[in-house]
Structures are given as structure tokens and as C-alpha cells.
Amino acid sequence: MYKIIAKRLLAPNIYLMDVAAPRVAKAANPGQFVIVKMDEKGERIPLTICDYDKTAGTVTIVFQTVGCSTKKMALMEAGDNFSDFVGPLGQPSELVEEDLEALKKKNIMFVAGGVGAAPVYPQVKWLHEHGIDADAIVGCKSKDYLLLEKEMKLVTGNLYVATDDGSYGYKGFVTDLLKDLIEKEGKKYDLVVAIGPMIMMKFIAQLTKNYGIKTIVSMNPVMVDGTGMCGGCRLTVGGVTKFACVDGPEFDGHLVDFDEAMRRSTQYQTEEGRVEIERQKKAEGHVCNLGLGE
Amino acid sequence: METKKRVPVKEQAPEIRRSNFDEVCLGYSESEAVAEAERCLHCKKPMCVTQCPVSINIPEFIEHVKNSEFEEAARVIAESSSLPAVCGRVCPQESQCEELCVLGKKGDAVAIGKLERFVADWSRENNIDLSQTLPKNGRKVAVIGAGPSGLSCAGDLAKLGYDVTIFEALHKAGGVLVYGIPEFRLPKDTVVQHEVDNVKALGVKIETNVIIGRTVTLDELMHQEGFEAVFIGSGAGLPMFMNIPGENSNGVFSANEFLTRNNLMKAFKEGYDTPIRAGKKVAVVGGGNVAMDAARTALRLGAEVHIVYRRSQAELPARAEEVHHAIEEGIIFDLLCNPVEILADEKGWVKGIKCIRMELGEPDASGRRRPVEIPGSEFVIDVDTVIMSLGTSPNPLISSTTPGLESNRKGCLIAEEETGETTLDGVFAGGDAVTGAATVILAMGAGKKAARAIDDYLKK
């Protein structure tokens, strides 16, 4: 059993939990993920590691309620237990393995969309701890949905916020903001790391390809075991089939077949589920201009 | 004449069982078991024992069954096997213990597997305690993987007094016994869980949710956590795909994914959260036991199911009993045809599988006649789901994170056949991780041999 040590509501329907999992905390690196299972009858859900405390033996996860399982998960409180919490899974971020001196010479930009701010955080934090202050763009619907702003400010060089409705920071999408920074403000980046909904990562990768900026994306396909034994999470990268859970989750964004990946992620959407997601979106006033949910 | 025919075993009728996940074979009653045991000739030189990978004293346990001494029979089996209720069900007895049974020359071999199963089920139902061990010696051994080889190795070491911990990547122990083989062949909550509990009753600890190579490395187990020897029984769980066009379409699954969703995650049961999609018309590609399991599972989920296999029925690698059951249940066999492309609709969902007809040519290295394409014979089977069951290979995670641990070109760990010794001192391996995908009983045999070798190694 894996006890929830703390729970916090970060934004409407977005929760943070610190979970006691000493072995996972000890081995965790930025870029990796865990799989959680609530109880005997629950399904296995992959979640990117948002933070970890090796001394306290805790791992932080952030999730948004999108379906039946995450809604049930949101009802769990500090003191409750996950029956299973396994990880760290996947390859650590390439940044962790790169030569530090070479890394220091690079201008790095992180782009986070929605709940993607959570998995961006440990990477930016890791760089900050190693003397590198990367820039970051965080995009969300409106001010209420902005995650971890205070924490991010402490570890980034420049933090830019974009909201769909302009209620805070830049009005517009993260892609427009990145374009403006490069074209209007003359910012130069050697590397972009984008984490968020697949559609956002796709458009960021398209944009950076024009500028010839290397771009890493963190893929989030449907998973079951997360250890390479089923291939449910397979995707095409540079024409070759890869398993996101063992070969990734991070890949070269210019090589990923996003259309296939997005199509595959709808495989288990039921008719009821699709209706429910639409209903939620309407209730929250989110108008998706990027083609999601079509 | 009556000595020639074995006592038949009751089974669920095909037209009923094809829509449920209950066990197909209902097993012997006490009187049926005794009657079948009476057929055994109690040979002076029993060939059956030599053919059993864990060398169960078969004539002795059968003699006890004959005398209705079922508890004594269970004790005889327990000396050699930790998973008799499993092996009695899933071993390919026809090519092992029953193959050289003297009675088999003129009639039916003694139903050794069904008798083993009867004894194991009887001892479970009567709560027989088989957990005697030697005094604890306080020395720690780690076992990686809670499948048949790991459970068997751990059980044997615990009986010798070792302090054994099994590390398992999934949330449940059992390996292929829980995620691969379906309920209708091997019930999970009763049979498998009970055999795992028996291994625990010997004092073996099982830590689930630990992935060696990620959560903790093999080196850390040996140098930081005080394990003096390690047995790797991590299996062969990596699925193969055909690399044909359309294989990433929606509705194409590996048999591992399909079976894991259904068996481990219990997607077929009301109240469980994991979804499964079998569609209306399914093609299962492959001809092994896993293909039969996937096909019969899809059938029970309500689909029309086709097995697509490139050779003929005679070359099917699956057990004859499984093929027979599949045919009885209404699985359609499309033999001598091989997929060349998976066709998808405009939304990316599978709408058909394009195959080419094959004929059998000269025998290949495996001795089986090689399938050869008949040019221009392509045709399409309309299906909405494809399940790829082409075999599996070992996961490279442990070897790639353990310096000095060598594997061969196929990704199988290099280990001595008799002892399981790897290229790393104190590290032993066995089962599918060494041989590639094989059988439950061969994995158990390898676990047993390695337990003996680990005992020798630690006594040195």
C-alpha cells in the first residue's frame, strides 16, 4: 500500500498528491513516470513524475479528472492508500545525461500546456539545481487554471504565461507566444522541450521545425503495464515503431507521427466517455480551436 | 480391454462454455481418480518420471491415489513441485510425462496430468499444510520475477532454509499464470492465488511493483541490500509484431495486451475499470497456445474469431487439446495464409486483413515444412480487430542495466543449462529469460536446478 501524504487542489479539477513510495523516490529522475492503481478493481494509470523527495521517500503526482478513474482518484484524501504505485518508468530526460558544461551553453525553452506544467517542473528544477536557468512558457485556459506558478518562478530564467482568454499574461496559445518571442523579441533557443496535450506538442513541433530548433516532446499514449510487455503504447517515430513506455516517453518531436498517436489514443474512448468529455468542456467554457475532440 | 481407455474427464459443453469464462475441464471426482490410478502398472523403471522436468515421483503418488491416500499423494508431489494445480492443468503432458507411458503404446497413457491436478485440488479444498522447511539459515537470496521459474526457485530455496524475497514488476504475482493464461484454462482466484500463497507459506516474501533495472538495480540488491545470490526469472514478455503496413491502426493489439487486459485486469468482469475491445469479427494471427488463448477469449467476449496461420493444421505449435477445444467452440481456422497488410478505414480503424495464400515447401531448420507464398493469391478477410500472436522475446531491461550480465543475439541471458549460472558471479537465471518463450514446466525445472546450484554456491 502507498499512502497519500498530502493532497492539494491546484486548479479546478486538477489535483496534486504526495505519495509515500520510498523505492520510487530513491530511483526517480526527471522525465520518468509512474503507474498508479487505486484498488483491486482499478485500472493502471500512467502519470508523469512531478517531483520527488528522496529523503522523505515521497513522489509527487498531478492529475486532471478526465474520466471515471481520475474522478474516483480525486475523491481520495491524505491518509488513503493506493494499492499500487510503480516506477520510475521510462527513460529519464536526455538532459540528465548530457554533459553539464555543454548544457550550460544552451538556451533552453520549456513549453507546457495545461496539466503539462506539472511534468515540466522537475526538469526545470533539475536544471536550476545544476546552475542552468531555462525559460518556460506555461499555457492554460484562464488564470484559474495556472499551475505551480510560484514554484516555477523560483527555478526558471523567464516564465511566460499564456491564457486562452487573456485573463492573465499573454492572450493566446503557447505556439503564438513562442513565435512572438522568437520573431518579435529576438529570443534564440537551441532546444525546446514541449509537454502537454498531443495536439499542442504537434503544433509546437511544426513551429520549431521552421526555425530548425531541436524539439523534445513527452508522449502520453494509452498504457497498460508500462514495462514493454504489451505494446499498447506503441507509436511511430522516424518511420520506426517504438514503445513509449520503454523507449520514451520523450522523443524527437520532429520525428513523431502525431496524427497516428492522437488517433490511437482514442481507441478505448467509449461513446459515453466522449459525450462526457464534451459535456465537461462545455460546462467549463473551453472552446477548443485546435481540433481536439473532433 | 478396460485397461486401455482412460477414465474420461468431465468438461463444460462447448455451446455453454463459449459464452463464459469458467473452467472448461471440471477435473476428476475421487472415485474417477482412484479408477484412473488403478490403471497405472507401477513400472520398475518408470519412463514417466524421466520425462517430467521436475522429476515428480509419479508411480508413488499414483499408488497413494489408488489407495485413496490423497494427502500422502500431495506430500509426494510437494517434494518436487511447488505448482501442481497449475502444472496438472497447463503442462503439455502428451510430450512429457505421458509421452513414454507404457500404456500409451497400446491404448491411452495414464492421465498423469489430470491425477496431479486432482491431488492438488483435493489438498487445496482440504487445507493440507505442505509448508515444512529446514531451519532458517538467515542467508538472503533475491529472485527476480514471480512467474513459474521464480516461484519454483524461491519455494525450493525456502525449503532449504534461505531467506528469499521475490521482486515482481506487476501488481500481482504469477507471471504468465496471471496475465497470460485465461481463467477458462487456469482459474486465478482459486488455483493460482492458492499456489502463490503456498510459496509464501514457506516464508518467501513477495515485493510487487518493483521493476529491476528501474526501481532498483541488480547491483544495488547485491551490494546495498545484502542479497548473496540472485536468480533471474524475468521471462520473455516482449511482444513481436509483423512490421507490415497498417499494423498501428486502431484495433490491432498484441496478444499480450489483449490477454493482460482480460486476465490480469479482469476486463471481462463487471465492476472492473480496465476496458477491452474485442470487436465483432477478430483475426488472431499465429498458431501457438497464446493464439488459441486469445482467440477463445475474444470468442467469449462475443466476437466471431478467425485464426490466421501460415502453415497447416498439422504444424500448429499449440497443444492438440487446445486446438480441439478451440474447434469445438467454433473458432474458424484460416490455414496456409499469411497477412501482408492491415487495412484501415478513413478514421484509422481496422476494416480488414489482407492475406496471401501459402503452400508448404521443403523442411526448414526446425524440421517443419517452410511456408511459401503463392504469387497473386492475395485476398481480404473483413475484420474489425486484429490480435498479433507471433511470439515474445526477453525484455532487455535487466541485462542492459547490469554490467557484466551477458545475453545472446536473441536477447536471451547466457546461462549454464544444468546450474543456471550466468556470466556474473552469484547471479543465476532460468526459464524463458534464458530459453526464450517455452513452457511453464520447463521454467519450473530451470528454477529448481538453479535453487540447487545456488545452495551449492552459497555453501562453498
PDB file of C-alpha atoms in Angstrom, chain A residues 8 10 121 138 146-156 159 161 168:
ATOM      1  CA  ARG A   8      -3.802  19.862  -2.810  1.00  0.00           C
ATOM      2  CA  LEU A  10      -4.098  23.245  -7.820  1.00  0.00           C
ATOM      3  CA  TYR A 121       8.539  21.359 -13.330  1.00  0.00           C
ATOM      4  CA  VAL A 138       3.016  27.847 -19.458  1.00  0.00           C
ATOM      5  CA  LEU A 146      -2.415  28.173 -13.989  1.00  0.00           C
ATOM      6  CA  LEU A 147      -0.397  25.529 -12.144  1.00  0.00           C
ATOM      7  CA  LEU A 148       2.651  25.835  -9.900  1.00  0.00           C
ATOM      8  CA  GLU A 149       3.360  29.475 -10.846  1.00  0.00           C
ATOM      9  CA  LYS A 150       5.243  30.289  -7.645  1.00  0.00           C
ATOM     10  CA  GLU A 151       7.302  27.108  -7.824  1.00  0.00           C
ATOM     11  CA  MET A 152       8.118  27.637 -11.493  1.00  0.00           C
ATOM     12  CA  LYS A 153       9.169  31.259 -10.944  1.00  0.00           C
ATOM     13  CA  LEU A 154      11.788  30.135  -8.454  1.00  0.00           C
ATOM     14  CA  VAL A 155      13.519  27.798 -10.900  1.00  0.00           C
ATOM     15  CA  THR A 156      13.130  29.393 -14.348  1.00  0.00           C
ATOM     16  CA  LEU A 159       8.493  32.450 -17.032  1.00  0.00           C
ATOM     17  CA  VAL A 161       2.223  32.724 -19.139  1.00  0.00           C
ATOM     18  CA  TYR A 168      -3.527  36.546 -17.240  1.00  0.00           C
TER      19      TYR A 168
END
